[in-house]
Short mmCIF file of C-alpha atoms in Angstrom, two decimals:
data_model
loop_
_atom_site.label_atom_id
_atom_site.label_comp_id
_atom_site.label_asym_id
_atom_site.label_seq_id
_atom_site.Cartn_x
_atom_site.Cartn_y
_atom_site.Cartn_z
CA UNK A 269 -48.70 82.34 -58.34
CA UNK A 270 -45.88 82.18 -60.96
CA UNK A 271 -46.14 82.18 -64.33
CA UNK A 272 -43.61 81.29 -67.11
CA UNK A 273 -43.33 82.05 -70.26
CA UNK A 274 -41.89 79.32 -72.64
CA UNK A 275 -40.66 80.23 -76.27
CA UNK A 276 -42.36 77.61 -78.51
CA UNK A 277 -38.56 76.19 -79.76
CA UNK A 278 -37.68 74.59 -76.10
CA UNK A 279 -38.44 70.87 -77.10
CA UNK A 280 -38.51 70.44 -73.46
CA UNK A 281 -40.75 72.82 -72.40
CA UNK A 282 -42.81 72.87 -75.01
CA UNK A 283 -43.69 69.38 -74.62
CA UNK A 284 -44.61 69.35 -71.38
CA UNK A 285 -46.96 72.13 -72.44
CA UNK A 286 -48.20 69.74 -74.69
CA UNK A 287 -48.59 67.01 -72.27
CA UNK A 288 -50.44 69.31 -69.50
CA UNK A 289 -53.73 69.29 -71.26
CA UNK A 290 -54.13 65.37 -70.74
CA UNK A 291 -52.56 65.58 -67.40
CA UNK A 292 -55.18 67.63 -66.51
CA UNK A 293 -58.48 66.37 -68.33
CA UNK A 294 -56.98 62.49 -68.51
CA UNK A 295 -59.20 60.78 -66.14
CA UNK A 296 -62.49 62.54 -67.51
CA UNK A 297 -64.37 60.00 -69.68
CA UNK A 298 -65.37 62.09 -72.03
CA UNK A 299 -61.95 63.80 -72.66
CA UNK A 300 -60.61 63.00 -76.39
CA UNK A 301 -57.04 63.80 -75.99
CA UNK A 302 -55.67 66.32 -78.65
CA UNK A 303 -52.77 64.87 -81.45
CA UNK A 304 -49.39 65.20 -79.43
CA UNK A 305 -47.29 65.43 -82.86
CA UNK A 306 -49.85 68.02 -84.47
CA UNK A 307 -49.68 70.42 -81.58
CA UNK A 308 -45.97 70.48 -81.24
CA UNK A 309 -45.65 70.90 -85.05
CA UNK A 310 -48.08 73.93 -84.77
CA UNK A 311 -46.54 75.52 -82.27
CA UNK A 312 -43.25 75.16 -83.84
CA UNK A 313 -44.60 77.09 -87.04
CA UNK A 314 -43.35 73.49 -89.12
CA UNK A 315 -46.56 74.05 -91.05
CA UNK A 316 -47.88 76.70 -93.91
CA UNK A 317 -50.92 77.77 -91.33
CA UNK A 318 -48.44 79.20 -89.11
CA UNK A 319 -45.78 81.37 -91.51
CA UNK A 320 -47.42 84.64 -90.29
CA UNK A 321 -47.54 84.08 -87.04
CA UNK A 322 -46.38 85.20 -84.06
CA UNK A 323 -46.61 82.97 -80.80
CA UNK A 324 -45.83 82.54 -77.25
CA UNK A 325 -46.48 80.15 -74.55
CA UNK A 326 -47.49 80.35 -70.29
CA UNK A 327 -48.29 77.73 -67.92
CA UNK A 328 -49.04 78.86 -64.37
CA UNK A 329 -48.35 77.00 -61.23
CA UNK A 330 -49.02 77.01 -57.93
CA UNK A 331 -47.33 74.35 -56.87
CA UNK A 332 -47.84 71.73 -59.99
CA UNK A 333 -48.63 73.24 -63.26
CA UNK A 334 -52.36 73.66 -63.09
CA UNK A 335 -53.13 75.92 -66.40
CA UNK A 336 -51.89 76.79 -70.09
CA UNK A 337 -52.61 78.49 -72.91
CA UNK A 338 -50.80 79.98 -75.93
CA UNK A 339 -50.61 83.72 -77.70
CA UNK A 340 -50.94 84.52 -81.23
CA UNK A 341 -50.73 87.31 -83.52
CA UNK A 342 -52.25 85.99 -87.03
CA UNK A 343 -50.91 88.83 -89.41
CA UNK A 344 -52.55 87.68 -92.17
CA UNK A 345 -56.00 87.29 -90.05
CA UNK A 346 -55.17 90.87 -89.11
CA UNK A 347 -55.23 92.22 -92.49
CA UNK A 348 -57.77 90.68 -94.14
CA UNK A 349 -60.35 91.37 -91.13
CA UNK A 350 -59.09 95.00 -90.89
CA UNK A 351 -58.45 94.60 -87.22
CA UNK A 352 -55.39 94.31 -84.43
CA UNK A 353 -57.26 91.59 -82.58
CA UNK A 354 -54.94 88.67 -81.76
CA UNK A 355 -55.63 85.33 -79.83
CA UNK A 356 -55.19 82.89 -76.85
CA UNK A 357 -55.91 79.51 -77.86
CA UNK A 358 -54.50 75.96 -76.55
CA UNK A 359 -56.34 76.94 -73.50
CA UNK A 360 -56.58 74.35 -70.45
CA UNK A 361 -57.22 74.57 -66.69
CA UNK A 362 -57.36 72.39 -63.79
CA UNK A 363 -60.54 73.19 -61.45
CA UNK A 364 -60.71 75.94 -58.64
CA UNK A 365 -57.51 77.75 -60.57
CA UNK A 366 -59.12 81.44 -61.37
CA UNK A 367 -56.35 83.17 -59.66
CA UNK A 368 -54.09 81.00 -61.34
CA UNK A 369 -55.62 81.53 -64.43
CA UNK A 370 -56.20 85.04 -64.51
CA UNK A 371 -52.54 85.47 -64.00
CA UNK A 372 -51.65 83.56 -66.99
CA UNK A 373 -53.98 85.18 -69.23
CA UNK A 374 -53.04 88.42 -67.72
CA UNK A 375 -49.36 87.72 -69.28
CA UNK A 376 -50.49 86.40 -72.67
CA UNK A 377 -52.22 89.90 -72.92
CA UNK A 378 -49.58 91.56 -72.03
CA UNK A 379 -47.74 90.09 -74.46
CA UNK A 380 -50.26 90.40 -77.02
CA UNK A 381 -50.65 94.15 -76.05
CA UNK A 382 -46.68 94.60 -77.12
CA UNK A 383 -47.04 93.59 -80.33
CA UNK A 384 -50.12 95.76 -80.66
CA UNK A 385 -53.12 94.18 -80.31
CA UNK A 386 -56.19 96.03 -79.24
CA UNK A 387 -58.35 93.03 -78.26
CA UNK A 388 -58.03 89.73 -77.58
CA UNK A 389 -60.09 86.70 -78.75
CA UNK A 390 -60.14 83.64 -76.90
CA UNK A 391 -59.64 80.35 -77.40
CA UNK A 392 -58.10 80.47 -80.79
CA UNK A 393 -55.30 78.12 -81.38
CA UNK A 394 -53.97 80.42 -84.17
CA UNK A 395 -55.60 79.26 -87.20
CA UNK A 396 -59.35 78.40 -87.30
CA UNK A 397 -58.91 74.89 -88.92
CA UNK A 398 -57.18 73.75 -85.64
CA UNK A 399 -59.62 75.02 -83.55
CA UNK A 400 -61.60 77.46 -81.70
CA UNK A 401 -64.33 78.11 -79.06
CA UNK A 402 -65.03 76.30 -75.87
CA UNK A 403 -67.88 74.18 -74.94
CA UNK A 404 -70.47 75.54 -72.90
CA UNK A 405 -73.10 73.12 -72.83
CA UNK A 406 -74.07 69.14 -73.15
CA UNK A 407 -71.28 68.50 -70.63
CA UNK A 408 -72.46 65.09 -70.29
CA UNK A 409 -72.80 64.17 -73.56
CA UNK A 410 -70.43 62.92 -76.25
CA UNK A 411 -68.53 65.49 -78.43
CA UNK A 412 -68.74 65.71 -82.04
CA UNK A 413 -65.90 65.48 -84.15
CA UNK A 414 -64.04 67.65 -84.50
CA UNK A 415 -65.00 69.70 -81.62
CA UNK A 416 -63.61 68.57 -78.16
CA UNK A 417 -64.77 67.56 -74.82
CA UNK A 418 -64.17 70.41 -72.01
CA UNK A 419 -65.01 71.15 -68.50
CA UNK A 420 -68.14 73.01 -67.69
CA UNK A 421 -65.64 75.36 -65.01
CA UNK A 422 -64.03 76.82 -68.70
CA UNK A 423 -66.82 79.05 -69.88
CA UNK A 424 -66.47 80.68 -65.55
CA UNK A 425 -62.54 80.83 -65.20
CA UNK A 426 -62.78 83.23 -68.60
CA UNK A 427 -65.79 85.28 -67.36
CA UNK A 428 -64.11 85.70 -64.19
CA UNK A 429 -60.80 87.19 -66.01
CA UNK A 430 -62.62 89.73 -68.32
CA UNK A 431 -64.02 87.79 -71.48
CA UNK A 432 -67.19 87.84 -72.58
CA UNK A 433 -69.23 85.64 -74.56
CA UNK A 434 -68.95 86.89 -78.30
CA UNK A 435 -68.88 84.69 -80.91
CA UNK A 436 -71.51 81.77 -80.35
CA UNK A 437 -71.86 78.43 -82.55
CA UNK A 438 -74.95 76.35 -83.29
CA UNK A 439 -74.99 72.72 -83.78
CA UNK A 440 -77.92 71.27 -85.48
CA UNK A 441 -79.73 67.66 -85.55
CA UNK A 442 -81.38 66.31 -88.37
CA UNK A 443 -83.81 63.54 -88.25
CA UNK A 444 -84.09 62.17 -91.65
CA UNK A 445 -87.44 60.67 -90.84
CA UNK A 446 -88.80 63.52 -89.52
CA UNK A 447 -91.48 65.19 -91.97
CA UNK A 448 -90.43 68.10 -92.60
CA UNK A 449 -86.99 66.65 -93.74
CA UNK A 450 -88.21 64.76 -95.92
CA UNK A 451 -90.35 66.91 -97.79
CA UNK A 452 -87.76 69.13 -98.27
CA UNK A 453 -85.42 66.76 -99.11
CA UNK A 454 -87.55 65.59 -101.62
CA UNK A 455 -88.28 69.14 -103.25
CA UNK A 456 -84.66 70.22 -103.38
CA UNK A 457 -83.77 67.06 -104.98
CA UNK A 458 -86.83 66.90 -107.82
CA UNK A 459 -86.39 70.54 -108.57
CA UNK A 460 -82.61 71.05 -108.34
CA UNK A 461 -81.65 73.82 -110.10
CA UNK A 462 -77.94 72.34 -110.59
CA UNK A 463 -76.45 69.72 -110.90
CA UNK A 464 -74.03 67.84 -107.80
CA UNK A 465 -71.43 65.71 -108.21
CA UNK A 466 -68.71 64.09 -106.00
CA UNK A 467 -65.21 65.20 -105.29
CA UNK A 468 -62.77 63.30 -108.04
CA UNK A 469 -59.79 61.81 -105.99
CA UNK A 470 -58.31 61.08 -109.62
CA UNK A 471 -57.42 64.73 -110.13
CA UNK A 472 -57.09 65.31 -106.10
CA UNK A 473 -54.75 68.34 -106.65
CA UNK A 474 -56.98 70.50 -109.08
CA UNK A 475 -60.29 69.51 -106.61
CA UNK A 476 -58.88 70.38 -103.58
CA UNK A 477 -57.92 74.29 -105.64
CA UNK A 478 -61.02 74.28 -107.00
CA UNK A 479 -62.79 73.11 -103.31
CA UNK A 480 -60.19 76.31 -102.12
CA UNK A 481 -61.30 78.81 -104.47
CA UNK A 482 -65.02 78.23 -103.91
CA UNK A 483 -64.10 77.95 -99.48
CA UNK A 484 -62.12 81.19 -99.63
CA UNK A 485 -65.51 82.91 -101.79
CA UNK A 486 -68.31 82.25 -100.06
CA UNK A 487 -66.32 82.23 -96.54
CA UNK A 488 -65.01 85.84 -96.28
CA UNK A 489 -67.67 87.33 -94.48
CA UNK A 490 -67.20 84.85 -91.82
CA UNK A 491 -64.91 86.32 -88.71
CA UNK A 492 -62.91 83.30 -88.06
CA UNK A 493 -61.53 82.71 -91.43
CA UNK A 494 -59.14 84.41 -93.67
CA UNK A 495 -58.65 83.49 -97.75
CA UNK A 496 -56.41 80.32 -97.32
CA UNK A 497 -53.45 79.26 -99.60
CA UNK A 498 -52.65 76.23 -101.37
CA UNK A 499 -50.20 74.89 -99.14
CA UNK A 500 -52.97 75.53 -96.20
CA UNK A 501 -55.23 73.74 -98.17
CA UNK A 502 -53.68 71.27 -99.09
CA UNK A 503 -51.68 69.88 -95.73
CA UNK A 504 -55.28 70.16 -94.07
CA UNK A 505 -57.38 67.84 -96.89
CA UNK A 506 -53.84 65.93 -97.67
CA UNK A 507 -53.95 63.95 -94.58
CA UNK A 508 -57.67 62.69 -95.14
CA UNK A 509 -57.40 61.65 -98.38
CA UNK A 510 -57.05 57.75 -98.12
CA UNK A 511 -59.71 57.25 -96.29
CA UNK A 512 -62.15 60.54 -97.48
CA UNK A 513 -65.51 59.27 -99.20
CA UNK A 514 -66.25 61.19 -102.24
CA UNK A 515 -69.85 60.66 -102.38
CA UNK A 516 -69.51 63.16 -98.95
CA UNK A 517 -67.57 66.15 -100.37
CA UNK A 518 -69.69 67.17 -103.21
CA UNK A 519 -69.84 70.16 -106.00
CA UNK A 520 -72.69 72.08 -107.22
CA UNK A 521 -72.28 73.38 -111.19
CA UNK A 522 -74.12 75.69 -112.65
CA UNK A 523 -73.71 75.16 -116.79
CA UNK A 524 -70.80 73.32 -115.91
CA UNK A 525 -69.82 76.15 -113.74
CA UNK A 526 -68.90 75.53 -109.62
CA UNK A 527 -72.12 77.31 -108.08
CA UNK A 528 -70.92 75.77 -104.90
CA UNK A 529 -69.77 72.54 -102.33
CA UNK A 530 -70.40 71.20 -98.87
CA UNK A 531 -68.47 68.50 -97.05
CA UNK A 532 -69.51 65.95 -94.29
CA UNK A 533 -67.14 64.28 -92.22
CA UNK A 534 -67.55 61.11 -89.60
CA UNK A 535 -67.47 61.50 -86.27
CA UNK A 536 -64.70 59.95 -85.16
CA UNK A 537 -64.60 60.70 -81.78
CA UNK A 538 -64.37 57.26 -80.23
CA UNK A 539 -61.67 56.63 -82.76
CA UNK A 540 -59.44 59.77 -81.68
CA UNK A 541 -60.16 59.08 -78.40
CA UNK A 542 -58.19 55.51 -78.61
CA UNK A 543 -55.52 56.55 -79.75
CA UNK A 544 -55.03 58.21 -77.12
CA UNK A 545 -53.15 61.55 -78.21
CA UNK A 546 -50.49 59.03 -80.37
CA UNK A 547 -50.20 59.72 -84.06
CA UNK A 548 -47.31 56.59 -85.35
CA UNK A 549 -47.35 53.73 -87.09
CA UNK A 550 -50.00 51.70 -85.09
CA UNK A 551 -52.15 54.70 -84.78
CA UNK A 552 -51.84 55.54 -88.56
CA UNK A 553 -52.88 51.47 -89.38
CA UNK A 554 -56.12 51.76 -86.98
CA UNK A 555 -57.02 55.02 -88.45
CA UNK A 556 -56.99 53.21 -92.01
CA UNK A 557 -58.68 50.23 -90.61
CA UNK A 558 -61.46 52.08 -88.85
CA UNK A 559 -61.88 55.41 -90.20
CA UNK A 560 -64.96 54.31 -92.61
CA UNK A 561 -66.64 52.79 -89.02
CA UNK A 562 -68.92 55.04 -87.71
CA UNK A 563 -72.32 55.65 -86.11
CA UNK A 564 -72.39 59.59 -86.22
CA UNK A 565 -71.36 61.61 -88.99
CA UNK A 566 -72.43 65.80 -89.74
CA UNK A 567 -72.19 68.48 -92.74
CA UNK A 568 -69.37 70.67 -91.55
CA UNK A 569 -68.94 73.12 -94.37
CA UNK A 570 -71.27 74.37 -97.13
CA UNK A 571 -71.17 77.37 -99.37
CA UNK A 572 -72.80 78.75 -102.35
CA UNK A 573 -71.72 81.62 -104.44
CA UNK A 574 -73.22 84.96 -104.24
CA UNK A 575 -74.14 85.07 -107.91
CA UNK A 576 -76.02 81.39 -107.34
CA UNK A 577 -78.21 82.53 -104.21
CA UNK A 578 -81.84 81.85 -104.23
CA UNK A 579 -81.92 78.73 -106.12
CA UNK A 580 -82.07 76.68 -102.95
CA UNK A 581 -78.79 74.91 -103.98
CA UNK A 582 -77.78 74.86 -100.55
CA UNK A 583 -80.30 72.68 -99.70
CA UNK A 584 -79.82 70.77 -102.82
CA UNK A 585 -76.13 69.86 -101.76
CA UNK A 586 -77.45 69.01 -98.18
CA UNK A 587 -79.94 66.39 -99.27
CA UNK A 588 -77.46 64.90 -101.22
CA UNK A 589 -74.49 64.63 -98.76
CA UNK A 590 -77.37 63.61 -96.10
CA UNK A 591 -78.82 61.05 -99.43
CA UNK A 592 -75.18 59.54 -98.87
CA UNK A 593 -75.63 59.20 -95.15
CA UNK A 594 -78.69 57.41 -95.20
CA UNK A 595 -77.20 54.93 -97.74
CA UNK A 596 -74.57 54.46 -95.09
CA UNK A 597 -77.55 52.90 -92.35
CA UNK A 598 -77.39 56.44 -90.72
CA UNK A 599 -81.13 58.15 -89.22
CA UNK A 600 -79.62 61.39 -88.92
CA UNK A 601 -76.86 63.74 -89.05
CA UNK A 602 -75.65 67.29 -87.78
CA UNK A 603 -75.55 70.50 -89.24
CA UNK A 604 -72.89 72.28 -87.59
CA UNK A 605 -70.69 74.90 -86.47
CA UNK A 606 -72.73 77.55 -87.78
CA UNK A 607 -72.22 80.93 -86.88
CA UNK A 608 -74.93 83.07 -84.86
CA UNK A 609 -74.53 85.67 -86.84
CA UNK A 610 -75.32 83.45 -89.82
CA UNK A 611 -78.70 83.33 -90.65
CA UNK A 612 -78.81 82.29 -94.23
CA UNK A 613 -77.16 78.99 -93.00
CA UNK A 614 -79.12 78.62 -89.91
CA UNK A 615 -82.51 79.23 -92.27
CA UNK A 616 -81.12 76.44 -94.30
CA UNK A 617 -80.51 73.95 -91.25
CA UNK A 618 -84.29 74.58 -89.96
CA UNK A 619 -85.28 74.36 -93.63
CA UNK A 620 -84.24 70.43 -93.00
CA UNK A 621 -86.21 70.44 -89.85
CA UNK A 622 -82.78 70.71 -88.01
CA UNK A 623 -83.18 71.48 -84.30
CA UNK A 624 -80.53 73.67 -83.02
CA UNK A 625 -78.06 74.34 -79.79
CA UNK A 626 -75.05 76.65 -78.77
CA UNK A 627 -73.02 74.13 -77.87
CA UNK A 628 -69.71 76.44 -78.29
CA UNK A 629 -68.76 79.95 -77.84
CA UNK A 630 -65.73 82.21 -78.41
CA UNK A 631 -64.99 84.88 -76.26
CA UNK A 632 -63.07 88.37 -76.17
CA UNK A 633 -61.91 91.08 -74.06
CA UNK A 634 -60.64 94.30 -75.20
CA UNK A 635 -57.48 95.97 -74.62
CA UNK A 636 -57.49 99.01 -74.50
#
C-alpha cells in the first residue's frame, strides 16, 4: 500500500493531486467539484493566507490512486491559539480504502510530528476561509454554499484511523413565516437599539478594514480562526465584489460607532457545480451573469462587540439581512456554521425560531 509524498512545487504532481478529488467523487450527483486554479494556488503558498505555512502532500495507491490529503503547520494559528496542533485538510477517499487511508494519514502525521506538532486536526485545508470539517449527515440532500458535498464512508475511514469527533457545526433553518420569527423579527426591528446600515462599495477598501477589524474582535474566541491581515482580507472579499449585494453585508453603529456586522451570502451551489471545477474566462462571464440567481441564500457570519452585548443587536442585524432576503422572493434562510461550543449564537438562531442540525464536524487525534 504505497504512499508518496509530493512537495507542493511539482506542477505535475501536484495537479494530479488536484484532479484526484473529482476523479474520485465525479460521477456522484451531488458532488460540487472544488476550484482547480484556487487549490493549486493554495497549495503553492501564491496567496497571503498561506505565508506562514508549512505544507506537504500524500496520495496513496493501491493500484490507482484511491486517497489524498494535505499537511499543514499554520504558525500563525499556532501562536495565537497557544497550541502545536497542526492540520490535514484537502482530504478525499475512494470507498472501501481504510487501509489505504490509514497509511496516508499515518505519513502526514508523521510528518506533522517532525515539525512538532502534538495533535492533529482534521480536515483543515490550512486556513479556515478555505475550508474545514466534513459532512456527516443529510447525505442525500443538497449542500449549502460554501460547504461541500461528501461521502457518508468519510466521517468511518477517520474513526477507523484514530480521530475523533471534536469540533461539531450547526446549521440552522429559518422559516420567515413561522411565528415565532416573526415576532421577533418584529421586536428587534421596532426596538433596535442601533442603528444598521449596508456595506458602502464606494469606499470598498476602508469597509472591508473596518468589516476586518470588527471579524478579527468578536472572532478570537473561536478555535478555527486566527486575527486575519489585510491582504487576507482583502484577496478573500476582493473576488466577490462585483457581484456582492450590499443590502446583505450590513453594519451595526452604536453613536456612530461599529457595535457590530453580519454577512449573508447566496447559495450558489448549482452555480459552482456547472462550472465544473473551471475558473476562466467563460466561467468568470457565467458567474457575473448568474451570481444574483438564486433560490437559497444563509447568514454566514455575525458578530457583535463585547462592550455592545445585551442589546439584542445580533438579532437586530439578522432581521435585517433576513428583511433583505424576503425582499428578494425568499421564505427562508440558514443560520449557519455555528460552533457547538457557541451558545450565544446558537441562542440567537433559536431566538428566530431557527431549527438546528450538525451537519459538519471536525475531528482530531493526538500525538503524543
Amino acid at each position: 500500500m504505497p504512499v508518496r509524498q509530493i512537495e507542493p512545487e511539482n506542477n505535475r504532481e501536484r495537479k494530479r493531486f488536484v484532479a484526484l478529488e473529482r476523479e474520485l467523487l465525479g460521477s456522484e450527483p451531488l458532488y460540487v467539484p472544488e476550484i482547480a486554479s484556487d487549490v493549486n494556488k493554495y497549495l503553492r503558498a501564491r496567496s497571503p493566507f498561506y505565508e506562514e505555512i508549512e505544507r506537504s502532500l500524500f496520495v496513496a495507491s493501491n493500484g490507482r490512486d484511491v486517497a489524498r490529503c494535505a499537511a499543514f503547520i499554520n504558525r500563525r494559528w499556532q501562536r495565537n491559539k497557544g497550541e502545536g496542533a497542526g492540520f490535514i485538510g484537502y482530504f478525499a477517499a475512494a470507498p472501501d480504502a481504510a487501509a489505504e487511508v490509514g497509511e496516508m494519514l499515518q505519513a502526514a502525521e508523521g510528518w506533522l510530528a517532525e515539525r512538532g506538532a502534538d495533535r492533529v486536526i482534521a480536515p483543515f485545508n490550512g486556513a479556515a476561509f478555505h475550508g474545514l470539517a466534513t459532512q456527516t449527515d443529510a447525505f442525500d440532500e443538497e449542500p449549502v454554499f460554501p460547504f461541500p458535498w461528501q461521502p457518508p464512508y468519510y466521517p468511518d475511514l477517520l474513526t477507523a484511523a484514530g480521530y475523533r469527533p471534536t469540533y461539531p457545526f450547526w446549521i440552522y433553518e429559518i422559516d420567515f413565516s413561522s411565528e415565532r420569527y416573526r415576532t421577533a423579527a418584529r421586536r428587534a426591528l421596532e426596538e433596535a437599539h442601533c442603528t444598521v446600515r449596508p456595506l458602502d462599495k464606494k469606499r470598498w477598501d476602508s469597509e472591508i478594514e473596518t468589516l476586518r477589524k470588527v471579524f478579527n474582535e468578536t472572532f478570537s474566541t473561536e478555535w478555527e480562526f486566527h486575527a486575519m491581515t489585510s491582504a487576507e482580507f482583502r484577496e478573500f472579499f476582493d473576488q466577490f465584489k462585483p457581484v456582492l449585494d450590499p443590502s446583505t453585508y450590513l453594519f451595526a453603529e452604536v453613536k456612530g460607532e461599529t457595535a457590530g456586522f453580519c454577512f449573508g451570502i447566496p447559495d450558489w451551489t448549482p452555480l459552482f457545480r456547472s462550472l465544473k471545477g473551471k475558473m476562466g474566462p467563460l466561467q468568470i462571464l457565467r458567474l457575473m451573469l448568474r451570481a444574483k440567481r438564486f433560490d437559497r441564500a444563509g447568514l454566514i457570519a455575525i458578530g457583535v462587540l463585547d462592550s455592545q452585548r445585551g442589546k439584542r443587536i445580533g438579532q437586530t442585524l439578522a432581521a435585517t439581512l433576513y428583511g433583505r432576503y424576503e425582499e428578494l422572493g425568499l421564505a427562508g434562510a440558514f443560520y449557519y456554521p455555528v460552533n457547538d461550543h457557541n451558545l450565544a449564537s446558537r441562542k440567537l438562531a433559536e431566538s428566530l425560531g431557527g431549527r438546528g442540525r450538525i451537519l459538519y464536524t471536525t475531528f482530531d487525534k493526538p500525538l503524543t
